[in-house]
JSON list of C-alpha atoms in Angstrom, two decimals:
[
{"chain": "A", "resi": 4, "resn": "MET", "atom": "CA", "xyz": [12.75, 19.29, -1.92]},
{"chain": "A", "resi": 5, "resn": "LEU", "atom": "CA", "xyz": [14.21, 17.73, -5.08]},
{"chain": "A", "resi": 6, "resn": "ILE", "atom": "CA", "xyz": [14.91, 14.45, -3.25]},
{"chain": "A", "resi": 7, "resn": "THR", "atom": "CA", "xyz": [11.39, 14.50, -1.84]},
{"chain": "A", "resi": 8, "resn": "LEU", "atom": "CA", "xyz": [9.86, 14.90, -5.31]},
{"chain": "A", "resi": 9, "resn": "ILE", "atom": "CA", "xyz": [12.07, 12.15, -6.75]},
{"chain": "A", "resi": 10, "resn": "VAL", "atom": "CA", "xyz": [11.07, 9.68, -4.02]},
{"chain": "A", "resi": 11, "resn": "ILE", "atom": "CA", "xyz": [7.38, 10.51, -4.41]},
{"chain": "A", "resi": 12, "resn": "VAL", "atom": "CA", "xyz": [7.49, 10.14, -8.19]},
{"chain": "A", "resi": 13, "resn": "VAL", "atom": "CA", "xyz": [9.31, 6.81, -7.99]},
{"chain": "A", "resi": 14, "resn": "VAL", "atom": "CA", "xyz": [6.96, 5.33, -5.38]},
{"chain": "A", "resi": 15, "resn": "SER", "atom": "CA", "xyz": [3.75, 6.50, -7.04]},
{"chain": "A", "resi": 16, "resn": "GLY", "atom": "CA", "xyz": [5.14, 5.58, -10.44]},
{"chain": "A", "resi": 17, "resn": "ALA", "atom": "CA", "xyz": [5.09, 1.95, -9.31]},
{"chain": "A", "resi": 18, "resn": "LEU", "atom": "CA", "xyz": [1.31, 2.08, -9.67]},
{"chain": "A", "resi": 19, "resn": "LEU", "atom": "CA", "xyz": [1.64, 3.12, -13.32]},
{"chain": "A", "resi": 20, "resn": "LEU", "atom": "CA", "xyz": [4.32, 0.51, -14.02]},
{"chain": "A", "resi": 21, "resn": "GLY", "atom": "CA", "xyz": [2.26, -2.15, -12.31]},
{"chain": "A", "resi": 22, "resn": "ALA", "atom": "CA", "xyz": [-0.92, -1.17, -14.16]},
{"chain": "A", "resi": 23, "resn": "ALA", "atom": "CA", "xyz": [0.92, -1.25, -17.50]},
{"chain": "A", "resi": 24, "resn": "TRP", "atom": "CA", "xyz": [2.39, -4.64, -16.59]},
{"chain": "A", "resi": 25, "resn": "GLY", "atom": "CA", "xyz": [-1.06, -5.99, -15.73]},
{"chain": "A", "resi": 26, "resn": "LEU", "atom": "CA", "xyz": [-2.73, -4.61, -18.84]},
{"chain": "A", "resi": 27, "resn": "TRP", "atom": "CA", "xyz": [-0.13, -5.36, -21.50]},
{"chain": "A", "resi": 28, "resn": "GLY", "atom": "CA", "xyz": [2.34, -7.76, -19.86]},
{"chain": "A", "resi": 29, "resn": "SER", "atom": "CA", "xyz": [2.09, -11.35, -18.69]},
{"chain": "A", "resi": 30, "resn": "LEU", "atom": "CA", "xyz": [3.02, -13.29, -15.58]},
{"chain": "A", "resi": 31, "resn": "SER", "atom": "CA", "xyz": [1.71, -16.53, -14.14]},
{"chain": "A", "resi": 32, "resn": "GLU", "atom": "CA", "xyz": [-0.64, -16.30, -11.16]},
{"chain": "A", "resi": 33, "resn": "ARG", "atom": "CA", "xyz": [1.77, -18.34, -9.04]},
{"chain": "A", "resi": 34, "resn": "TRP", "atom": "CA", "xyz": [4.64, -15.92, -9.61]},
{"chain": "A", "resi": 35, "resn": "GLU", "atom": "CA", "xyz": [2.37, -12.93, -9.11]},
{"chain": "A", "resi": 36, "resn": "GLY", "atom": "CA", "xyz": [1.16, -14.33, -5.79]},
{"chain": "A", "resi": 37, "resn": "LEU", "atom": "CA", "xyz": [4.74, -14.97, -4.72]},
{"chain": "A", "resi": 38, "resn": "LEU", "atom": "CA", "xyz": [5.81, -11.42, -5.59]},
{"chain": "A", "resi": 39, "resn": "ILE", "atom": "CA", "xyz": [2.86, -9.95, -3.69]},
{"chain": "A", "resi": 40, "resn": "ALA", "atom": "CA", "xyz": [3.69, -12.05, -0.62]},
{"chain": "A", "resi": 41, "resn": "VAL", "atom": "CA", "xyz": [7.38, -11.08, -0.70]},
{"chain": "A", "resi": 42, "resn": "ALA", "atom": "CA", "xyz": [6.53, -7.40, -1.15]},
{"chain": "A", "resi": 43, "resn": "GLY", "atom": "CA", "xyz": [4.00, -7.55, 1.69]},
{"chain": "A", "resi": 44, "resn": "GLY", "atom": "CA", "xyz": [6.57, -9.14, 3.99]},
{"chain": "A", "resi": 45, "resn": "ALA", "atom": "CA", "xyz": [9.12, -6.46, 3.14]},
{"chain": "A", "resi": 46, "resn": "LEU", "atom": "CA", "xyz": [6.54, -3.78, 3.84]},
{"chain": "A", "resi": 47, "resn": "ILE", "atom": "CA", "xyz": [5.71, -5.24, 7.27]},
{"chain": "A", "resi": 48, "resn": "GLU", "atom": "CA", "xyz": [9.40, -5.17, 8.20]},
{"chain": "A", "resi": 49, "resn": "SER", "atom": "CA", "xyz": [9.67, -1.59, 6.99]},
{"chain": "A", "resi": 50, "resn": "LEU", "atom": "CA", "xyz": [6.58, -0.56, 8.97]},
{"chain": "A", "resi": 51, "resn": "LEU", "atom": "CA", "xyz": [8.15, -1.88, 12.15]},
{"chain": "A", "resi": 52, "resn": "LEU", "atom": "CA", "xyz": [11.61, -0.45, 11.60]},
{"chain": "A", "resi": 53, "resn": "GLU", "atom": "CA", "xyz": [10.86, 2.86, 9.87]},
{"chain": "A", "resi": 54, "resn": "LEU", "atom": "CA", "xyz": [7.47, 3.89, 11.31]},
{"chain": "A", "resi": 55, "resn": "ILE", "atom": "CA", "xyz": [6.57, 2.17, 14.58]},
{"chain": "A", "resi": 56, "resn": "GLU", "atom": "CA", "xyz": [9.98, 1.84, 16.25]},
{"chain": "A", "resi": 57, "resn": "PRO", "atom": "CA", "xyz": [10.98, 5.52, 15.71]},
{"chain": "A", "resi": 58, "resn": "SER", "atom": "CA", "xyz": [7.56, 6.60, 16.96]},
{"chain": "A", "resi": 59, "resn": "VAL", "atom": "CA", "xyz": [7.91, 4.61, 20.17]},
{"chain": "A", "resi": 60, "resn": "ARG", "atom": "CA", "xyz": [11.41, 6.01, 20.66]},
{"chain": "A", "resi": 61, "resn": "ASP", "atom": "CA", "xyz": [10.49, 9.64, 20.00]},
{"chain": "A", "resi": 62, "resn": "SER", "atom": "CA", "xyz": [7.04, 9.69, 21.61]},
{"chain": "A", "resi": 63, "resn": "SER", "atom": "CA", "xyz": [5.43, 7.02, 23.80]},
{"chain": "A", "resi": 64, "resn": "LEU", "atom": "CA", "xyz": [4.43, 3.38, 23.56]},
{"chain": "A", "resi": 65, "resn": "VAL", "atom": "CA", "xyz": [0.80, 4.09, 24.46]},
{"chain": "A", "resi": 66, "resn": "LEU", "atom": "CA", "xyz": [0.38, 6.77, 21.81]},
{"chain": "A", "resi": 67, "resn": "SER", "atom": "CA", "xyz": [2.11, 4.70, 19.14]},
{"chain": "A", "resi": 68, "resn": "LEU", "atom": "CA", "xyz": [0.13, 1.52, 19.77]},
{"chain": "A", "resi": 69, "resn": "GLY", "atom": "CA", "xyz": [-3.09, 3.48, 20.09]},
{"chain": "A", "resi": 70, "resn": "ALA", "atom": "CA", "xyz": [-2.52, 5.13, 16.71]},
{"chain": "A", "resi": 71, "resn": "VAL", "atom": "CA", "xyz": [-1.78, 1.74, 15.13]},
{"chain": "A", "resi": 72, "resn": "VAL", "atom": "CA", "xyz": [-5.07, 0.35, 16.47]},
{"chain": "A", "resi": 73, "resn": "VAL", "atom": "CA", "xyz": [-7.01, 3.40, 15.27]},
{"chain": "A", "resi": 74, "resn": "GLY", "atom": "CA", "xyz": [-5.44, 3.22, 11.81]},
{"chain": "A", "resi": 75, "resn": "ALA", "atom": "CA", "xyz": [-6.22, -0.48, 11.47]},
{"chain": "A", "resi": 76, "resn": "THR", "atom": "CA", "xyz": [-9.78, 0.04, 12.72]},
{"chain": "A", "resi": 77, "resn": "VAL", "atom": "CA", "xyz": [-10.49, 2.93, 10.37]},
{"chain": "A", "resi": 78, "resn": "PHE", "atom": "CA", "xyz": [-9.20, 1.02, 7.35]},
{"chain": "A", "resi": 79, "resn": "THR", "atom": "CA", "xyz": [-11.13, -2.12, 8.32]},
{"chain": "A", "resi": 80, "resn": "LEU", "atom": "CA", "xyz": [-14.39, -0.19, 8.68]},
{"chain": "A", "resi": 81, "resn": "LEU", "atom": "CA", "xyz": [-13.88, 1.60, 5.37]},
{"chain": "A", "resi": 82, "resn": "ASP", "atom": "CA", "xyz": [-12.95, -1.65, 3.66]},
{"chain": "A", "resi": 83, "resn": "TYR", "atom": "CA", "xyz": [-16.08, -3.32, 5.08]},
{"chain": "A", "resi": 84, "resn": "TRP", "atom": "CA", "xyz": [-18.23, -0.43, 3.87]},
{"chain": "A", "resi": 85, "resn": "VAL", "atom": "CA", "xyz": [-16.73, -0.67, 0.39]},
{"chain": "A", "resi": 86, "resn": "ASP", "atom": "CA", "xyz": [-17.10, -4.46, 0.14]},
{"chain": "A", "resi": 87, "resn": "GLU", "atom": "CA", "xyz": [-20.45, -4.95, 1.86]},
{"chain": "A", "resi": 88, "resn": "LYS", "atom": "CA", "xyz": [-22.29, -1.71, 1.21]},
{"chain": "A", "resi": 89, "resn": "ARG", "atom": "CA", "xyz": [-20.92, -0.60, -2.15]},
{"chain": "A", "resi": 90, "resn": "GLY", "atom": "CA", "xyz": [-20.27, -4.02, -3.59]},
{"chain": "A", "resi": 91, "resn": "ALA", "atom": "CA", "xyz": [-16.79, -3.30, -4.91]},
{"chain": "A", "resi": 92, "resn": "SER", "atom": "CA", "xyz": [-14.89, -6.43, -5.78]},
{"chain": "A", "resi": 93, "resn": "GLY", "atom": "CA", "xyz": [-12.15, -7.74, -8.04]},
{"chain": "A", "resi": 94, "resn": "GLY", "atom": "CA", "xyz": [-9.73, -5.22, -9.52]},
{"chain": "A", "resi": 95, "resn": "MET", "atom": "CA", "xyz": [-11.79, -2.22, -8.45]},
{"chain": "A", "resi": 96, "resn": "GLY", "atom": "CA", "xyz": [-11.82, -3.53, -4.88]},
{"chain": "A", "resi": 97, "resn": "LEU", "atom": "CA", "xyz": [-8.05, -3.84, -4.87]},
{"chain": "A", "resi": 98, "resn": "LEU", "atom": "CA", "xyz": [-7.76, -0.35, -6.39]},
{"chain": "A", "resi": 99, "resn": "ILE", "atom": "CA", "xyz": [-9.90, 1.08, -3.59]},
{"chain": "A", "resi": 100, "resn": "ALA", "atom": "CA", "xyz": [-7.89, -0.87, -1.01]},
{"chain": "A", "resi": 101, "resn": "ILE", "atom": "CA", "xyz": [-4.63, 0.53, -2.36]},
{"chain": "A", "resi": 102, "resn": "SER", "atom": "CA", "xyz": [-6.12, 4.02, -2.27]},
{"chain": "A", "resi": 103, "resn": "LEU", "atom": "CA", "xyz": [-7.45, 3.64, 1.28]},
{"chain": "A", "resi": 104, "resn": "ASP", "atom": "CA", "xyz": [-4.16, 2.52, 2.77]},
{"chain": "A", "resi": 105, "resn": "GLY", "atom": "CA", "xyz": [-2.07, 4.43, 0.23]},
{"chain": "A", "resi": 106, "resn": "VAL", "atom": "CA", "xyz": [-3.14, 7.88, 1.42]},
{"chain": "A", "resi": 107, "resn": "PRO", "atom": "CA", "xyz": [-1.88, 7.43, 5.01]},
{"chain": "A", "resi": 108, "resn": "GLU", "atom": "CA", "xyz": [1.00, 5.31, 3.72]},
{"chain": "A", "resi": 109, "resn": "ASN", "atom": "CA", "xyz": [2.22, 8.08, 1.41]},
{"chain": "A", "resi": 110, "resn": "LEU", "atom": "CA", "xyz": [1.45, 10.68, 4.05]},
{"chain": "A", "resi": 111, "resn": "ALA", "atom": "CA", "xyz": [3.79, 8.80, 6.34]},
{"chain": "A", "resi": 112, "resn": "LEU", "atom": "CA", "xyz": [6.37, 8.62, 3.56]},
{"chain": "A", "resi": 113, "resn": "GLY", "atom": "CA", "xyz": [6.27, 12.38, 3.28]},
{"chain": "A", "resi": 114, "resn": "VAL", "atom": "CA", "xyz": [6.64, 12.68, 7.05]},
{"chain": "A", "resi": 115, "resn": "ALA", "atom": "CA", "xyz": [9.53, 10.19, 7.03]},
{"chain": "A", "resi": 116, "resn": "LEU", "atom": "CA", "xyz": [11.39, 12.48, 4.64]},
{"chain": "A", "resi": 117, "resn": "ILE", "atom": "CA", "xyz": [11.48, 15.10, 7.41]},
{"chain": "A", "resi": 118, "resn": "GLY", "atom": "CA", "xyz": [14.81, 14.66, 9.14]},
{"chain": "A", "resi": 119, "resn": "ALA", "atom": "CA", "xyz": [15.20, 10.98, 8.24]},
{"chain": "A", "resi": 120, "resn": "SER", "atom": "CA", "xyz": [18.43, 9.46, 7.00]},
{"chain": "A", "resi": 121, "resn": "PRO", "atom": "CA", "xyz": [18.70, 8.47, 3.32]},
{"chain": "A", "resi": 122, "resn": "LEU", "atom": "CA", "xyz": [18.85, 4.79, 4.32]},
{"chain": "A", "resi": 123, "resn": "GLU", "atom": "CA", "xyz": [15.62, 5.00, 6.33]},
{"chain": "A", "resi": 124, "resn": "VAL", "atom": "CA", "xyz": [13.80, 6.77, 3.52]},
{"chain": "A", "resi": 125, "resn": "ALA", "atom": "CA", "xyz": [15.14, 4.30, 0.93]},
{"chain": "A", "resi": 126, "resn": "ALA", "atom": "CA", "xyz": [13.98, 1.32, 2.99]},
{"chain": "A", "resi": 127, "resn": "LEU", "atom": "CA", "xyz": [10.43, 2.60, 3.37]},
{"chain": "A", "resi": 128, "resn": "ALA", "atom": "CA", "xyz": [10.16, 3.90, -0.20]},
{"chain": "A", "resi": 129, "resn": "GLY", "atom": "CA", "xyz": [11.55, 0.66, -1.59]},
{"chain": "A", "resi": 130, "resn": "SER", "atom": "CA", "xyz": [9.06, -1.43, 0.38]},
{"chain": "A", "resi": 131, "resn": "ILE", "atom": "CA", "xyz": [6.12, 0.69, -0.80]},
{"chain": "A", "resi": 132, "resn": "PHE", "atom": "CA", "xyz": [7.40, 0.50, -4.38]},
{"chain": "A", "resi": 133, "resn": "LEU", "atom": "CA", "xyz": [7.69, -3.29, -4.23]},
{"chain": "A", "resi": 134, "resn": "SER", "atom": "CA", "xyz": [4.21, -3.67, -2.77]},
{"chain": "A", "resi": 135, "resn": "ASN", "atom": "CA", "xyz": [2.55, -1.23, -5.18]},
{"chain": "A", "resi": 136, "resn": "LEU", "atom": "CA", "xyz": [3.98, -2.87, -8.30]},
{"chain": "A", "resi": 137, "resn": "PRO", "atom": "CA", "xyz": [2.39, -6.36, -8.16]},
{"chain": "A", "resi": 138, "resn": "GLU", "atom": "CA", "xyz": [-0.77, -5.07, -6.45]},
{"chain": "A", "resi": 139, "resn": "ALA", "atom": "CA", "xyz": [-1.41, -2.62, -9.28]},
{"chain": "A", "resi": 140, "resn": "ALA", "atom": "CA", "xyz": [-0.59, -5.29, -11.86]},
{"chain": "A", "resi": 141, "resn": "GLY", "atom": "CA", "xyz": [-3.12, -7.71, -10.40]},
{"chain": "A", "resi": 142, "resn": "GLY", "atom": "CA", "xyz": [-5.77, -5.06, -9.89]},
{"chain": "A", "resi": 143, "resn": "ALA", "atom": "CA", "xyz": [-5.46, -3.69, -13.42]},
{"chain": "A", "resi": 144, "resn": "ARG", "atom": "CA", "xyz": [-5.57, -7.19, -14.92]},
{"chain": "A", "resi": 145, "resn": "GLU", "atom": "CA", "xyz": [-8.78, -8.00, -13.05]},
{"chain": "A", "resi": 146, "resn": "MET", "atom": "CA", "xyz": [-10.37, -4.75, -14.21]},
{"chain": "A", "resi": 147, "resn": "VAL", "atom": "CA", "xyz": [-9.89, -5.79, -17.85]},
{"chain": "A", "resi": 148, "resn": "ASN", "atom": "CA", "xyz": [-12.94, -8.02, -17.47]},
{"chain": "A", "resi": 149, "resn": "SER", "atom": "CA", "xyz": [-15.11, -4.96, -16.90]},
{"chain": "A", "resi": 150, "resn": "SER", "atom": "CA", "xyz": [-16.60, -2.79, -19.62]},
{"chain": "A", "resi": 151, "resn": "ARG", "atom": "CA", "xyz": [-13.72, -0.28, -19.34]},
{"chain": "A", "resi": 152, "resn": "SER", "atom": "CA", "xyz": [-11.07, -0.04, -22.04]},
{"chain": "A", "resi": 153, "resn": "LYS", "atom": "CA", "xyz": [-7.42, -0.61, -21.20]},
{"chain": "A", "resi": 154, "resn": "GLY", "atom": "CA", "xyz": [-6.72, 3.06, -21.78]},
{"chain": "A", "resi": 155, "resn": "ARG", "atom": "CA", "xyz": [-9.40, 4.11, -19.31]},
{"chain": "A", "resi": 156, "resn": "ILE", "atom": "CA", "xyz": [-8.20, 1.58, -16.74]},
{"chain": "A", "resi": 157, "resn": "PHE", "atom": "CA", "xyz": [-4.66, 2.94, -17.04]},
{"chain": "A", "resi": 158, "resn": "ALA", "atom": "CA", "xyz": [-6.00, 6.47, -16.63]},
{"chain": "A", "resi": 159, "resn": "ILE", "atom": "CA", "xyz": [-7.80, 5.42, -13.41]},
{"chain": "A", "resi": 160, "resn": "TRP", "atom": "CA", "xyz": [-4.55, 4.11, -11.97]},
{"chain": "A", "resi": 161, "resn": "GLY", "atom": "CA", "xyz": [-2.79, 7.26, -13.12]},
{"chain": "A", "resi": 162, "resn": "ALA", "atom": "CA", "xyz": [-5.31, 9.38, -11.21]},
{"chain": "A", "resi": 163, "resn": "THR", "atom": "CA", "xyz": [-4.76, 7.20, -8.15]},
{"chain": "A", "resi": 164, "resn": "ALA", "atom": "CA", "xyz": [-1.01, 7.75, -8.42]},
{"chain": "A", "resi": 165, "resn": "LEU", "atom": "CA", "xyz": [-1.57, 11.52, -8.49]},
{"chain": "A", "resi": 166, "resn": "VAL", "atom": "CA", "xyz": [-3.75, 11.39, -5.36]},
{"chain": "A", "resi": 167, "resn": "LEU", "atom": "CA", "xyz": [-1.15, 9.36, -3.48]},
{"chain": "A", "resi": 168, "resn": "SER", "atom": "CA", "xyz": [1.62, 11.68, -4.64]},
{"chain": "A", "resi": 169, "resn": "ALA", "atom": "CA", "xyz": [-0.35, 14.63, -3.28]},
{"chain": "A", "resi": 170, "resn": "ALA", "atom": "CA", "xyz": [-0.72, 12.83, 0.06]},
{"chain": "A", "resi": 171, "resn": "ALA", "atom": "CA", "xyz": [3.03, 12.28, 0.30]},
{"chain": "A", "resi": 172, "resn": "LEU", "atom": "CA", "xyz": [3.82, 15.86, -0.66]},
{"chain": "A", "resi": 173, "resn": "GLY", "atom": "CA", "xyz": [1.21, 17.15, 1.79]},
{"chain": "A", "resi": 174, "resn": "GLY", "atom": "CA", "xyz": [2.70, 15.08, 4.59]},
{"chain": "A", "resi": 175, "resn": "ASN", "atom": "CA", "xyz": [6.11, 16.53, 3.90]},
{"chain": "A", "resi": 176, "resn": "LEU", "atom": "CA", "xyz": [5.05, 20.17, 3.58]},
{"chain": "A", "resi": 177, "resn": "LEU", "atom": "CA", "xyz": [2.23, 20.44, 6.13]},
{"chain": "A", "resi": 178, "resn": "LEU", "atom": "CA", "xyz": [3.74, 18.48, 9.00]},
{"chain": "A", "resi": 179, "resn": "GLN", "atom": "CA", "xyz": [7.17, 20.07, 9.13]},
{"chain": "A", "resi": 180, "resn": "GLY", "atom": "CA", "xyz": [7.73, 21.63, 12.52]},
{"chain": "A", "resi": 181, "resn": "VAL", "atom": "CA", "xyz": [4.92, 19.79, 14.32]},
{"chain": "A", "resi": 182, "resn": "SER", "atom": "CA", "xyz": [5.51, 18.03, 17.63]},
{"chain": "A", "resi": 183, "resn": "ALA", "atom": "CA", "xyz": [7.05, 14.58, 17.94]},
{"chain": "A", "resi": 184, "resn": "ASP", "atom": "CA", "xyz": [3.72, 13.24, 19.20]},
{"chain": "A", "resi": 185, "resn": "VAL", "atom": "CA", "xyz": [1.90, 14.36, 16.05]},
{"chain": "A", "resi": 186, "resn": "LEU", "atom": "CA", "xyz": [4.56, 12.82, 13.83]},
{"chain": "A", "resi": 187, "resn": "ALA", "atom": "CA", "xyz": [4.47, 9.60, 15.82]},
{"chain": "A", "resi": 188, "resn": "GLY", "atom": "CA", "xyz": [0.68, 9.44, 15.66]},
{"chain": "A", "resi": 189, "resn": "THR", "atom": "CA", "xyz": [0.70, 10.01, 11.88]},
{"chain": "A", "resi": 190, "resn": "ARG", "atom": "CA", "xyz": [3.32, 7.34, 11.26]},
{"chain": "A", "resi": 191, "resn": "CYS", "atom": "CA", "xyz": [1.59, 4.75, 13.43]},
{"chain": "A", "resi": 192, "resn": "PHE", "atom": "CA", "xyz": [-1.89, 5.51, 12.08]},
{"chain": "A", "resi": 193, "resn": "ALA", "atom": "CA", "xyz": [-0.47, 4.85, 8.61]},
{"chain": "A", "resi": 194, "resn": "ALA", "atom": "CA", "xyz": [1.21, 1.67, 9.81]},
{"chain": "A", "resi": 195, "resn": "GLY", "atom": "CA", "xyz": [-2.06, 0.37, 11.24]},
{"chain": "A", "resi": 196, "resn": "ALA", "atom": "CA", "xyz": [-3.95, 1.12, 8.04]},
{"chain": "A", "resi": 197, "resn": "VAL", "atom": "CA", "xyz": [-1.32, -0.64, 5.94]},
{"chain": "A", "resi": 198, "resn": "VAL", "atom": "CA", "xyz": [-1.29, -3.72, 8.20]},
{"chain": "A", "resi": 199, "resn": "ALA", "atom": "CA", "xyz": [-5.08, -3.97, 7.93]},
{"chain": "A", "resi": 200, "resn": "SER", "atom": "CA", "xyz": [-4.83, -3.64, 4.15]},
{"chain": "A", "resi": 201, "resn": "LEU", "atom": "CA", "xyz": [-2.22, -6.40, 4.00]},
{"chain": "A", "resi": 202, "resn": "ALA", "atom": "CA", "xyz": [-4.43, -8.68, 6.11]},
{"chain": "A", "resi": 203, "resn": "THR", "atom": "CA", "xyz": [-7.70, -8.07, 4.28]},
{"chain": "A", "resi": 204, "resn": "GLU", "atom": "CA", "xyz": [-6.67, -7.47, 0.67]},
{"chain": "A", "resi": 205, "resn": "VAL", "atom": "CA", "xyz": [-3.04, -8.20, -0.13]},
{"chain": "A", "resi": 206, "resn": "PHE", "atom": "CA", "xyz": [-2.13, -11.48, 1.57]},
{"chain": "A", "resi": 207, "resn": "PRO", "atom": "CA", "xyz": [-5.47, -13.16, 0.72]},
{"chain": "A", "resi": 208, "resn": "LYS", "atom": "CA", "xyz": [-4.77, -12.35, -2.93]},
{"chain": "A", "resi": 209, "resn": "ALA", "atom": "CA", "xyz": [-1.23, -13.72, -2.59]},
{"chain": "A", "resi": 210, "resn": "TYR", "atom": "CA", "xyz": [-2.64, -16.95, -1.12]},
{"chain": "A", "resi": 211, "resn": "ARG", "atom": "CA", "xyz": [-5.29, -17.34, -3.82]},
{"chain": "A", "resi": 212, "resn": "GLU", "atom": "CA", "xyz": [-2.72, -17.05, -6.58]},
{"chain": "A", "resi": 213, "resn": "GLY", "atom": "CA", "xyz": [0.49, -18.36, -5.04]},
{"chain": "A", "resi": 214, "resn": "ARG", "atom": "CA", "xyz": [-0.77, -20.97, -2.54]},
{"chain": "A", "resi": 215, "resn": "HIS", "atom": "CA", "xyz": [2.12, -22.54, -0.60]},
{"chain": "A", "resi": 216, "resn": "SER", "atom": "CA", "xyz": [4.74, -20.71, -2.71]},
{"chain": "A", "resi": 217, "resn": "ALA", "atom": "CA", "xyz": [3.46, -17.49, -1.09]},
{"chain": "A", "resi": 218, "resn": "GLY", "atom": "CA", "xyz": [4.12, -18.88, 2.39]},
{"chain": "A", "resi": 219, "resn": "SER", "atom": "CA", "xyz": [0.76, -20.54, 3.10]},
{"chain": "A", "resi": 220, "resn": "ARG", "atom": "CA", "xyz": [0.05, -24.23, 3.44]},
{"chain": "A", "resi": 221, "resn": "PRO", "atom": "CA", "xyz": [-1.76, -25.91, 0.56]},
{"chain": "A", "resi": 222, "resn": "ARG", "atom": "CA", "xyz": [-5.53, -26.25, 0.84]},
{"chain": "A", "resi": 223, "resn": "SER", "atom": "CA", "xyz": [-6.57, -29.64, 2.17]},
{"chain": "A", "resi": 224, "resn": "GLY", "atom": "CA", "xyz": [-9.11, -31.72, 0.33]}
]
């Protein structure tokens, strides 16, 4: 349990570190875009190796792929509702995106702590940490332009970190002893939600700020 709590605190703490970095630190947009792209790439690799592959091995290909599709679809619909119906944009939009994919992501992290090797847990936790850090920094920096004070913005990200920590702890405590199919479905649902988040929120931001240094070709014209 102690290791579980340490991992959860470290991963969720990346949101607080990133928010503090965005509010009181400084980094060029190009470097921020590059860091976001690198972190997103590391997270994709971790999703494949630590969530999807074990699920296919322990359960079935149909169930695993189906859960990935459902997770991606649910996130995409929620993201559309937030952007088009609620009008969230900028830093608040990225905060909501992190929260939407972060709940299943941290739920899966909690599940991964059940019977996983230290190396597997470290790989997934490290990838989530690396992705949370620059995303939170960029989101908090964009929120500075709103009417909120820096202290209130930091408190918002702190509350988000608590919610995601609860999701990870819940995944670890509530899903112990469930069937392999349930664990596989949870992991792959989370993977699908995270992939959709990367496609709709994270990589577009990396491209806007990093351009070709983030792995995209320069804009023509």
